[in-house]
Amino acid sequence: MKKSLFIVFSVLLLAGCQKPAVIDSADVTRIITTLASDDMEGRMIFTPGIEKASVFLQGEFEKIGLEYIDGLNSYEQKFGMYSIRPESAEIKINGQTIDADNGFAAANSRSVSVNNVNDIKILRVAGNSNLRAAFQQASAEEGTHLILVNTAHKVMFARYKSFFGRGNRVMKLEDNKAVVMVLTNETNVRSVEINVQNNVTEQSLSNVAGKITGNRENEIVLFSAHYDHLGIRGNEGDTIYNGANDDASGTTAVVSLAKYFKDMGKKPERTIMFVAFTAEESGGFGSRYFSQQLNPDNIVAMFNIEMIGKPAVSGPNTAWITGFDKSNFGELLQKAVEGTEYEFYADPYPTQNLFYRSDNATLARLGVPAHSISTTPIDVDEDYHQASDEVGTLDLDHMTNTIKAIAAAAVRMISGEDTPTRVDPANVN
Ligand SMILES: [Zn+2]
């Protein structure tokens, strides 16, 4: 009697010490309201607003007690980016200076200088041949290319010129590589003098990442969302694009899931990784950098969570999965929640190409069963990419239920009982 009472008491004591693992709607509300507040200024890359969001997320990961991912000594996965702006391009062919309207250079480097015709590869685009094909060839090959574009392509040439005139952002500079395009009917090049200067500035971006190491350390179940958005635009009325649904909702899910799985207390069978990506809205650089820092073969499944703040067309308590037929990830999710009030469907908007419109595509190209989970009726959503994408437009109960369903759907993948089939990169554009 005495002994069994002691056992009951010990169990109670243990239960009292351990935080219960729950997805709490008050906490969901707190996180999304913070991320989508005006204080974060729409979380545009290279602004103080996204820095604040990053610091907030790092603080959440710290409180939860996540581990750092391999190779880092904080939750911040920082990387450099180069902004390239064309400064000047002096182009001479056969001793004749090419007018600025008729020549430009596209180069991801600080400068390009060629003074010997043998150091440049020349492509000629006649009036009836394909300018685009020539440009693609020149960009794919090493070295500096000069494309002589027949004046019949005047309109298309102007488009290229205007596009490259705006500059570029890259993760790596490529010296000794450039495409110089000149609008001319000259096809015989005896001499060239090309001097191009670009203004290159280095800036940094950060993903926020953490993990719970599992028994099978190198089998990773990844939860992700992008925490960047569009920032401040225009100067009338509400100028702050808060991105509450896109994608403070997904980021909130990632934090909530991290807390939920950590609070379970026991070491998971597979490693669970949590990442808030930067720069999804500006070229997908965050997921690209992330995918290069680990072996993608180790990622068993990627749950990329995008816009779960509004109920789906298929009704409340449903969500859809992009690229449903590219692996059996979606089917496994459907099975995992069978008998519950929640259901998963295939993406109902195949013509919108949503599989390719978020960070999952970067990992899917590497073979990872990487899919986005969403609930937003994107075809009719009036707040999508508008300043009106605010917390007030969302259904936070629906959102909390969706996070709970994702947690339930992931259990068998985390325990190692389910393993989705790999995506065939040949089926990913
Ligand atoms: Zn998004």
Tab-separated table of C-alpha atoms and ligand atoms in Angstrom:
chain	number	residue	atom	x	y	z
A	1	MET	CA	0.000	0.000	0.000
A	2	LYS	CA	2.639	2.363	1.093
A	3	LYS	CA	4.788	1.386	-1.823
A	4	SER	CA	2.085	1.772	-4.457
A	5	LEU	CA	1.096	5.174	-3.099
A	6	PHE	CA	4.710	6.164	-3.435
A	7	ILE	CA	4.648	5.060	-7.067
A	8	VAL	CA	1.456	7.028	-7.755
A	9	PHE	CA	3.014	10.048	-6.118
A	10	SER	CA	6.185	9.718	-8.195
A	11	VAL	CA	4.223	9.429	-11.411
A	12	LEU	CA	2.208	12.507	-10.495
A	13	LEU	CA	5.388	14.355	-9.652
A	14	LEU	CA	6.962	13.427	-12.967
A	15	ALA	CA	3.829	14.394	-14.850
A	16	GLY	CA	3.828	17.692	-12.988
A	17	CYS	CA	7.399	18.432	-14.011
A	18	GLN	CA	6.933	17.653	-17.640
A	19	LYS	CA	5.186	20.228	-19.803
A	20	PRO	CA	2.352	18.561	-21.705
A	21	ALA	CA	2.912	18.480	-25.471
A	22	VAL	CA	0.084	20.515	-26.963
A	23	ILE	CA	-0.520	22.856	-29.842
A	24	ASP	CA	-2.011	25.729	-27.978
A	25	SER	CA	-4.226	28.221	-29.799
A	26	ALA	CA	-3.207	31.082	-27.485
A	27	ASP	CA	0.428	30.446	-28.364
A	28	VAL	CA	-0.392	30.185	-32.079
A	29	THR	CA	-2.131	33.569	-31.807
A	30	ARG	CA	0.812	35.108	-29.950
A	31	ILE	CA	3.380	33.957	-32.529
A	32	ILE	CA	1.475	34.931	-35.666
A	33	THR	CA	0.443	38.278	-34.194
A	34	THR	CA	4.075	39.073	-33.422
A	35	LEU	CA	5.384	38.033	-36.848
A	36	ALA	CA	2.648	39.905	-38.726
A	37	SER	CA	2.749	43.030	-36.590
A	38	ASP	CA	3.517	46.395	-38.196
A	39	ASP	CA	6.645	46.394	-36.057
A	40	MET	CA	8.162	43.752	-38.388
A	41	GLU	CA	7.551	46.051	-41.381
A	42	GLY	CA	6.494	43.254	-43.702
A	43	ARG	CA	9.728	41.243	-43.157
A	44	MET	CA	11.371	42.227	-46.456
A	45	ILE	CA	14.916	40.945	-46.964
A	46	PHE	CA	17.721	43.386	-46.154
A	47	THR	CA	15.493	45.439	-43.822
A	48	PRO	CA	15.472	45.892	-40.032
A	49	GLY	CA	11.973	44.339	-40.027
A	50	ILE	CA	13.182	40.897	-41.106
A	51	GLU	CA	16.086	41.144	-38.654
A	52	LYS	CA	13.536	41.600	-35.873
A	53	ALA	CA	11.605	38.589	-37.109
A	54	SER	CA	14.814	36.533	-37.164
A	55	VAL	CA	15.716	37.556	-33.599
A	56	PHE	CA	12.186	36.702	-32.479
A	57	LEU	CA	12.335	33.249	-34.096
A	58	GLN	CA	15.776	32.538	-32.640
A	59	GLY	CA	14.374	33.447	-29.212
A	60	GLU	CA	11.486	31.031	-29.704
A	61	PHE	CA	13.820	28.193	-30.727
A	62	GLU	CA	15.979	28.957	-27.685
A	63	LYS	CA	12.994	28.863	-25.294
A	64	ILE	CA	11.838	25.586	-26.823
A	65	GLY	CA	15.307	24.147	-26.346
A	66	LEU	CA	16.074	23.092	-29.916
A	67	GLU	CA	19.623	22.091	-30.792
A	68	TYR	CA	21.666	23.950	-33.392
A	69	ILE	CA	21.952	22.221	-36.739
A	70	ASP	CA	25.345	20.788	-37.726
A	71	GLY	CA	28.024	23.340	-38.453
A	72	LEU	CA	26.317	26.241	-36.676
A	73	ASN	CA	26.766	27.713	-33.221
A	74	SER	CA	23.477	29.571	-33.169
A	75	TYR	CA	20.060	29.202	-34.769
A	76	GLU	CA	21.039	31.716	-37.417
A	77	GLN	CA	22.117	30.224	-40.748
A	78	LYS	CA	23.694	33.283	-42.279
A	79	PHE	CA	24.976	33.586	-45.845
A	80	GLY	CA	26.212	36.279	-48.203
A	81	MET	CA	24.510	37.609	-51.280
A	82	TYR	CA	25.837	39.911	-53.948
A	83	SER	CA	23.749	42.691	-55.438
A	84	ILE	CA	25.067	43.570	-58.860
A	85	ARG	CA	24.231	46.849	-60.574
A	86	PRO	CA	25.587	47.703	-64.007
A	87	GLU	CA	27.731	50.842	-63.825
A	88	SER	CA	29.304	51.238	-67.227
A	89	ALA	CA	29.848	49.249	-70.405
A	90	GLU	CA	32.252	50.435	-73.075
A	91	ILE	CA	32.004	48.265	-76.143
A	92	LYS	CA	34.012	48.785	-79.316
A	93	ILE	CA	33.803	46.521	-82.345
A	94	ASN	CA	36.276	47.001	-85.208
A	95	GLY	CA	37.332	50.260	-83.567
A	96	GLN	CA	33.762	51.623	-83.546
A	97	THR	CA	32.146	52.554	-80.250
A	98	ILE	CA	28.749	50.938	-79.802
A	99	ASP	CA	26.079	53.337	-78.701
A	100	ALA	CA	24.759	52.678	-75.168
A	101	ASP	CA	21.297	51.881	-76.562
A	102	ASN	CA	22.724	49.147	-78.756
A	103	GLY	CA	24.973	47.248	-76.393
A	104	PHE	CA	25.037	45.896	-72.877
A	105	ALA	CA	26.712	43.230	-70.797
A	106	ALA	CA	25.179	40.713	-68.421
A	107	ALA	CA	27.828	39.637	-65.940
A	108	ASN	CA	27.755	38.398	-62.364
A	109	SER	CA	31.141	39.898	-61.595
A	110	ARG	CA	32.741	43.217	-60.687
A	111	SER	CA	34.222	43.796	-64.109
A	112	VAL	CA	34.766	42.301	-67.537
A	113	SER	CA	37.609	43.284	-69.776
A	114	VAL	CA	38.353	41.774	-73.190
A	115	ASN	CA	40.744	43.319	-75.715
A	116	ASN	CA	41.572	40.378	-77.916
A	117	VAL	CA	39.067	38.954	-80.346
A	118	ASN	CA	40.448	35.471	-79.635
A	119	ASP	CA	39.385	35.736	-75.993
A	120	ILE	CA	35.723	36.000	-76.788
A	121	LYS	CA	33.302	33.571	-78.347
A	122	ILE	CA	31.106	35.174	-80.997
A	123	LEU	CA	27.543	34.118	-81.730
A	124	ARG	CA	25.532	35.633	-84.570
A	125	VAL	CA	21.772	35.943	-84.520
A	126	ALA	CA	20.469	36.579	-88.025
A	127	GLY	CA	17.125	38.233	-88.658
A	128	ASN	CA	15.402	34.864	-88.945
A	129	SER	CA	17.209	32.991	-86.171
A	130	ASN	CA	16.459	32.524	-82.496
A	131	LEU	CA	17.822	35.180	-80.126
A	132	ARG	CA	16.677	33.336	-77.036
A	133	ALA	CA	18.466	30.140	-78.003
A	134	ALA	CA	21.684	32.065	-78.587
A	135	PHE	CA	21.385	33.794	-75.243
A	136	GLN	CA	20.739	30.497	-73.458
A	137	GLN	CA	23.760	28.905	-75.093
A	138	ALA	CA	25.974	31.844	-74.163
A	139	SER	CA	24.801	31.841	-70.543
A	140	ALA	CA	25.264	28.112	-70.161
A	141	GLU	CA	28.855	28.080	-71.435
A	142	GLU	CA	31.979	29.286	-69.644
A	143	GLY	CA	33.849	32.361	-70.790
A	144	THR	CA	32.816	35.635	-72.345
A	145	HIS	CA	30.423	35.638	-75.277
A	146	LEU	CA	29.590	38.357	-77.732
A	147	ILE	CA	26.201	38.008	-79.381
A	148	LEU	CA	25.745	40.034	-82.565
A	149	VAL	CA	22.022	40.568	-82.856
A	150	ASN	CA	20.516	41.536	-86.187
A	151	THR	CA	18.463	44.733	-85.982
A	152	ALA	CA	15.366	42.750	-86.965
A	153	HIS	CA	15.317	41.719	-83.267
A	154	LYS	CA	15.251	45.321	-82.079
A	155	VAL	CA	12.224	44.941	-79.793
A	156	MET	CA	13.393	41.752	-78.152
A	157	PHE	CA	16.886	43.192	-77.759
A	158	ALA	CA	15.452	46.202	-75.885
A	159	ARG	CA	13.653	43.835	-73.520
A	160	TYR	CA	16.834	41.962	-72.691
A	161	LYS	CA	18.681	45.220	-72.220
A	162	SER	CA	16.079	46.616	-69.859
A	163	PHE	CA	15.946	43.368	-67.857
A	164	PHE	CA	19.692	43.180	-67.345
A	165	GLY	CA	19.898	46.901	-66.740
A	166	ARG	CA	18.090	46.341	-63.466
A	167	GLY	CA	20.976	44.267	-62.173
A	168	ASN	CA	20.979	40.922	-60.446
A	169	ARG	CA	21.336	39.191	-57.114
A	170	VAL	CA	23.493	36.111	-56.830
A	171	MET	CA	24.998	33.896	-54.157
A	172	LYS	CA	28.305	33.552	-56.018
A	173	LEU	CA	30.249	35.892	-58.287
A	174	GLU	CA	31.345	34.373	-61.595
A	175	ASP	CA	34.520	35.960	-62.860
A	176	ASN	CA	35.496	35.415	-66.463
A	177	LYS	CA	31.939	34.857	-67.491
A	178	ALA	CA	29.773	37.385	-69.288
A	179	VAL	CA	27.341	37.779	-72.127
A	180	VAL	CA	27.804	40.938	-74.175
A	181	MET	CA	24.960	41.664	-76.561
A	182	VAL	CA	25.192	44.150	-79.417
A	183	LEU	CA	22.441	45.180	-81.816
A	184	THR	CA	24.159	45.406	-85.172
A	185	ASN	CA	24.064	44.064	-88.695
A	186	GLU	CA	27.847	43.726	-88.668
A	187	THR	CA	28.864	40.064	-88.676
A	188	ASN	CA	32.581	40.312	-89.291
A	189	VAL	CA	34.465	41.061	-86.080
A	190	ARG	CA	38.171	41.830	-86.469
A	191	SER	CA	38.757	43.499	-83.113
A	192	VAL	CA	36.985	44.061	-79.815
A	193	GLU	CA	37.493	46.316	-76.828
A	194	ILE	CA	35.109	45.605	-73.990
A	195	ASN	CA	35.300	47.177	-70.549
A	196	VAL	CA	32.393	46.578	-68.219
A	197	GLN	CA	32.144	47.784	-64.631
A	198	ASN	CA	29.500	46.647	-62.202
A	199	ASN	CA	28.776	47.975	-58.762
A	200	VAL	CA	28.796	44.944	-56.450
A	201	THR	CA	27.641	45.120	-52.844
A	202	GLU	CA	27.675	42.250	-50.414
A	203	GLN	CA	24.728	41.761	-48.098
A	204	SER	CA	23.719	38.936	-45.829
A	205	LEU	CA	20.586	36.893	-45.356
A	206	SER	CA	19.655	34.406	-42.648
A	207	ASN	CA	17.551	31.317	-42.313
A	208	VAL	CA	16.609	30.351	-38.772
A	209	ALA	CA	17.096	26.650	-38.094
A	210	GLY	CA	17.106	24.166	-35.227
A	211	LYS	CA	16.627	20.456	-34.617
A	212	ILE	CA	15.821	17.632	-32.233
A	213	THR	CA	18.336	14.871	-32.846
A	214	GLY	CA	16.812	11.433	-33.230
A	215	ASN	CA	18.168	7.922	-32.757
A	216	ARG	CA	18.634	7.762	-36.501
A	217	GLU	CA	20.563	10.977	-36.601
A	218	ASN	CA	20.910	11.155	-40.373
A	219	GLU	CA	17.278	10.533	-41.222
A	220	ILE	CA	15.618	13.919	-41.128
A	221	VAL	CA	11.985	14.946	-41.143
A	222	LEU	CA	11.983	18.620	-42.053
A	223	PHE	CA	9.340	21.225	-41.248
A	224	SER	CA	9.742	24.541	-43.032
A	225	ALA	CA	8.077	27.810	-43.942
A	226	HIS	CA	9.361	31.146	-45.200
A	227	TYR	CA	9.418	34.048	-42.788
A	228	ASP	CA	10.191	36.796	-45.307
A	229	HIS	CA	7.527	38.794	-47.078
A	230	LEU	CA	7.148	41.874	-49.281
A	231	GLY	CA	7.920	44.746	-46.874
A	232	ILE	CA	6.598	48.253	-47.316
A	233	ARG	CA	5.226	49.379	-50.671
A	234	GLY	CA	3.624	52.553	-51.971
A	235	ASN	CA	3.008	55.645	-49.889
A	236	GLU	CA	-0.731	55.877	-49.456
A	237	GLY	CA	-3.012	54.162	-46.963
A	238	ASP	CA	-1.765	50.911	-45.459
A	239	THR	CA	1.729	50.460	-46.870
A	240	ILE	CA	2.844	47.541	-44.715
A	241	TYR	CA	2.520	44.139	-46.331
A	242	ASN	CA	2.242	42.123	-43.129
A	243	GLY	CA	2.117	38.711	-44.796
A	244	ALA	CA	0.056	37.202	-41.989
A	245	ASN	CA	-1.122	34.311	-44.113
A	246	ASP	CA	1.935	34.390	-46.431
A	247	ASP	CA	3.767	33.071	-44.574
A	248	ALA	CA	3.662	34.094	-40.944
A	249	SER	CA	1.035	31.329	-40.689
A	250	GLY	CA	3.443	28.629	-41.881
A	251	THR	CA	6.274	30.028	-39.770
A	252	THR	CA	3.990	29.950	-36.728
A	253	ALA	CA	3.252	26.313	-37.534
A	254	VAL	CA	6.980	25.510	-37.651
A	255	VAL	CA	7.564	27.084	-34.219
A	256	SER	CA	4.461	25.408	-32.757
A	257	LEU	CA	5.490	22.010	-34.122
A	258	ALA	CA	9.009	22.457	-32.727
A	259	LYS	CA	7.579	23.145	-29.287
A	260	TYR	CA	5.120	20.274	-29.574
A	261	PHE	CA	7.700	17.651	-30.547
A	262	LYS	CA	10.280	18.942	-28.066
A	263	ASP	CA	7.748	18.871	-25.226
A	264	MET	CA	7.106	15.199	-25.922
A	265	GLY	CA	10.279	14.793	-23.960
A	266	LYS	CA	11.638	11.603	-25.463
A	267	LYS	CA	14.253	11.322	-28.120
A	268	PRO	CA	12.523	10.815	-31.481
A	269	GLU	CA	13.484	7.930	-33.736
A	270	ARG	CA	14.307	10.268	-36.638
A	271	THR	CA	15.864	13.718	-36.365
A	272	ILE	CA	13.285	16.498	-36.636
A	273	MET	CA	14.503	19.730	-38.208
A	274	PHE	CA	12.748	23.101	-38.215
A	275	VAL	CA	13.653	25.895	-40.629
A	276	ALA	CA	12.275	29.354	-41.289
A	277	PHE	CA	13.569	30.296	-44.734
A	278	THR	CA	14.482	33.781	-45.853
A	279	ALA	CA	14.074	35.239	-49.353
A	280	GLU	CA	11.356	32.925	-50.629
A	281	GLU	CA	9.643	35.970	-52.116
A	282	SER	CA	12.904	37.227	-53.672
A	283	GLY	CA	14.323	34.270	-55.553
A	284	GLY	CA	14.250	31.362	-53.085
A	285	PHE	CA	17.824	31.940	-51.944
A	286	GLY	CA	17.181	30.765	-48.365
A	287	SER	CA	16.109	27.255	-49.293
A	288	ARG	CA	18.790	27.079	-51.965
A	289	TYR	CA	21.536	27.871	-49.462
A	290	PHE	CA	20.038	25.514	-46.875
A	291	SER	CA	19.895	22.652	-49.400
A	292	GLN	CA	23.619	23.045	-50.076
A	293	GLN	CA	24.632	22.765	-46.412
A	294	LEU	CA	23.498	19.203	-45.846
A	295	ASN	CA	23.104	15.982	-47.777
A	296	PRO	CA	19.603	16.124	-49.246
A	297	ASP	CA	19.550	12.302	-49.343
A	298	ASN	CA	19.266	12.451	-45.544
A	299	ILE	CA	15.965	14.320	-45.691
A	300	VAL	CA	13.257	11.691	-45.514
A	301	ALA	CA	10.361	14.148	-45.888
A	302	MET	CA	9.850	17.893	-46.118
A	303	PHE	CA	6.651	19.476	-44.826
A	304	ASN	CA	6.753	22.985	-46.282
A	305	ILE	CA	3.888	24.922	-44.765
A	306	GLU	CA	2.483	27.798	-46.835
A	307	MET	CA	-0.576	29.873	-46.058
A	308	ILE	CA	-2.708	27.859	-43.666
A	309	GLY	CA	-4.637	30.804	-42.196
A	310	LYS	CA	-7.789	30.479	-44.277
A	311	PRO	CA	-10.029	27.429	-44.712
A	312	ALA	CA	-9.697	25.529	-47.985
A	313	VAL	CA	-12.330	25.191	-50.721
A	314	SER	CA	-12.753	21.574	-49.643
A	315	GLY	CA	-14.135	22.852	-46.336
A	316	PRO	CA	-12.944	23.345	-42.777
A	317	ASN	CA	-10.535	20.778	-41.394
A	318	THR	CA	-9.005	20.083	-44.777
A	319	ALA	CA	-5.678	21.003	-46.310
A	320	TRP	CA	-4.109	20.297	-49.673
A	321	ILE	CA	-0.704	19.120	-50.742
A	322	THR	CA	1.196	20.307	-53.804
A	323	GLY	CA	2.809	17.827	-56.182
A	324	PHE	CA	0.601	15.065	-54.807
A	325	ASP	CA	1.593	12.563	-57.511
A	326	LYS	CA	5.344	13.216	-57.278
A	327	SER	CA	5.785	10.911	-54.249
A	328	ASN	CA	3.477	8.996	-51.909
A	329	PHE	CA	3.972	11.647	-49.174
A	330	GLY	CA	0.378	12.857	-49.607
A	331	GLU	CA	-1.106	9.363	-49.421
A	332	LEU	CA	0.820	8.665	-46.232
A	333	LEU	CA	-0.558	11.861	-44.710
A	334	GLN	CA	-4.076	10.883	-45.729
A	335	LYS	CA	-3.669	7.469	-44.093
A	336	ALA	CA	-2.118	8.913	-40.959
A	337	VAL	CA	-5.168	11.073	-40.188
A	338	GLU	CA	-7.766	8.514	-41.296
A	339	GLY	CA	-10.616	8.403	-38.791
A	340	THR	CA	-9.897	11.890	-37.434
A	341	GLU	CA	-11.909	14.999	-38.283
A	342	TYR	CA	-9.120	16.238	-40.557
A	343	GLU	CA	-8.460	15.362	-44.219
A	344	PHE	CA	-5.699	16.027	-46.738
A	345	TYR	CA	-6.306	16.405	-50.488
A	346	ALA	CA	-4.282	16.904	-53.625
A	347	ASP	CA	-3.737	20.554	-54.612
A	348	PRO	CA	-7.001	21.664	-56.283
A	349	TYR	CA	-5.247	24.346	-58.405
A	350	PRO	CA	-2.910	22.385	-60.706
A	351	THR	CA	-2.797	25.189	-63.286
A	352	GLN	CA	-1.334	27.571	-60.706
A	353	ASN	CA	1.865	25.478	-60.527
A	354	LEU	CA	1.993	25.847	-56.754
A	355	PHE	CA	4.428	22.957	-56.383
A	356	TYR	CA	7.014	25.215	-58.031
A	357	ARG	CA	6.039	28.395	-56.249
A	358	SER	CA	7.607	27.713	-52.884
A	359	ASP	CA	10.780	26.437	-51.219
A	360	ASN	CA	9.801	22.765	-51.446
A	361	ALA	CA	10.660	22.745	-55.177
A	362	THR	CA	14.343	23.417	-54.459
A	363	LEU	CA	14.561	20.281	-52.311
A	364	ALA	CA	12.309	18.252	-54.618
A	365	ARG	CA	14.793	18.898	-57.442
A	366	LEU	CA	17.314	17.041	-55.269
A	367	GLY	CA	15.008	14.048	-54.864
A	368	VAL	CA	13.498	14.929	-51.486
A	369	PRO	CA	9.780	14.143	-51.010
A	370	ALA	CA	9.247	17.863	-50.506
A	371	HIS	CA	5.725	19.226	-50.703
A	372	SER	CA	3.888	22.343	-49.641
A	373	ILE	CA	0.834	22.054	-47.429
A	374	SER	CA	-1.686	24.872	-47.722
A	375	THR	CA	-5.323	25.666	-47.147
A	376	THR	CA	-5.769	29.031	-48.845
A	377	PRO	CA	-8.297	29.445	-51.682
A	378	ILE	CA	-5.556	31.115	-53.675
A	379	ASP	CA	-7.636	31.561	-56.846
A	380	VAL	CA	-10.060	33.955	-55.144
A	381	ASP	CA	-8.090	35.207	-52.132
A	382	GLU	CA	-8.193	39.000	-52.301
A	383	ASP	CA	-5.517	39.453	-49.644
A	384	TYR	CA	-2.814	37.401	-51.388
A	385	HIS	CA	0.265	39.621	-51.817
A	386	GLN	CA	-1.700	42.671	-50.642
A	387	ALA	CA	-1.262	45.004	-47.683
A	388	SER	CA	-4.545	43.547	-46.418
A	389	ASP	CA	-2.944	40.162	-45.624
A	390	GLU	CA	-3.375	40.734	-41.891
A	391	VAL	CA	-4.132	38.511	-38.894
A	392	GLY	CA	-7.691	39.895	-38.772
A	393	THR	CA	-8.508	38.142	-42.078
A	394	LEU	CA	-7.473	34.721	-40.765
A	395	ASP	CA	-9.319	31.942	-38.998
A	396	LEU	CA	-6.945	31.069	-36.187
A	397	ASP	CA	-9.004	28.104	-34.952
A	398	HIS	CA	-8.768	26.577	-38.402
A	399	MET	CA	-5.052	27.317	-38.413
A	400	THR	CA	-4.512	25.691	-35.014
A	401	ASN	CA	-6.450	22.606	-36.157
A	402	THR	CA	-4.305	22.429	-39.274
A	403	ILE	CA	-1.097	22.510	-37.232
A	404	LYS	CA	-2.482	19.732	-35.023
A	405	ALA	CA	-3.325	17.690	-38.116
A	406	ILE	CA	0.188	18.176	-39.532
A	407	ALA	CA	1.646	17.018	-36.210
A	408	ALA	CA	-0.563	13.920	-36.241
A	409	ALA	CA	0.199	13.252	-39.908
A	410	ALA	CA	3.952	13.355	-39.286
A	411	VAL	CA	4.070	10.930	-36.356
A	412	ARG	CA	4.686	7.778	-38.384
A	413	MET	CA	7.385	9.447	-40.461
A	414	ILE	CA	9.161	10.644	-37.328
A	415	SER	CA	8.887	7.209	-35.722
A	416	GLY	CA	10.407	5.622	-38.821
A	417	GLU	CA	7.282	3.531	-39.525
A	418	ASP	CA	6.540	5.452	-42.749
A	419	THR	CA	9.022	6.600	-45.371
A	420	PRO	CA	7.703	8.460	-48.403
A	421	THR	CA	8.986	7.497	-51.839
A	422	ARG	CA	11.623	9.848	-53.272
A	423	VAL	CA	10.737	12.430	-55.870
A	424	ASP	CA	12.278	11.662	-59.248
A	425	PRO	CA	14.206	14.829	-60.177
A	426	ALA	CA	13.468	14.000	-63.827
A	427	ASN	CA	9.824	14.787	-63.032
A	428	VAL	CA	10.653	18.193	-61.566
A	429	ASN	CA	11.188	21.163	-63.860
B	1	ZN	ZN	4.482	32.139	-49.418
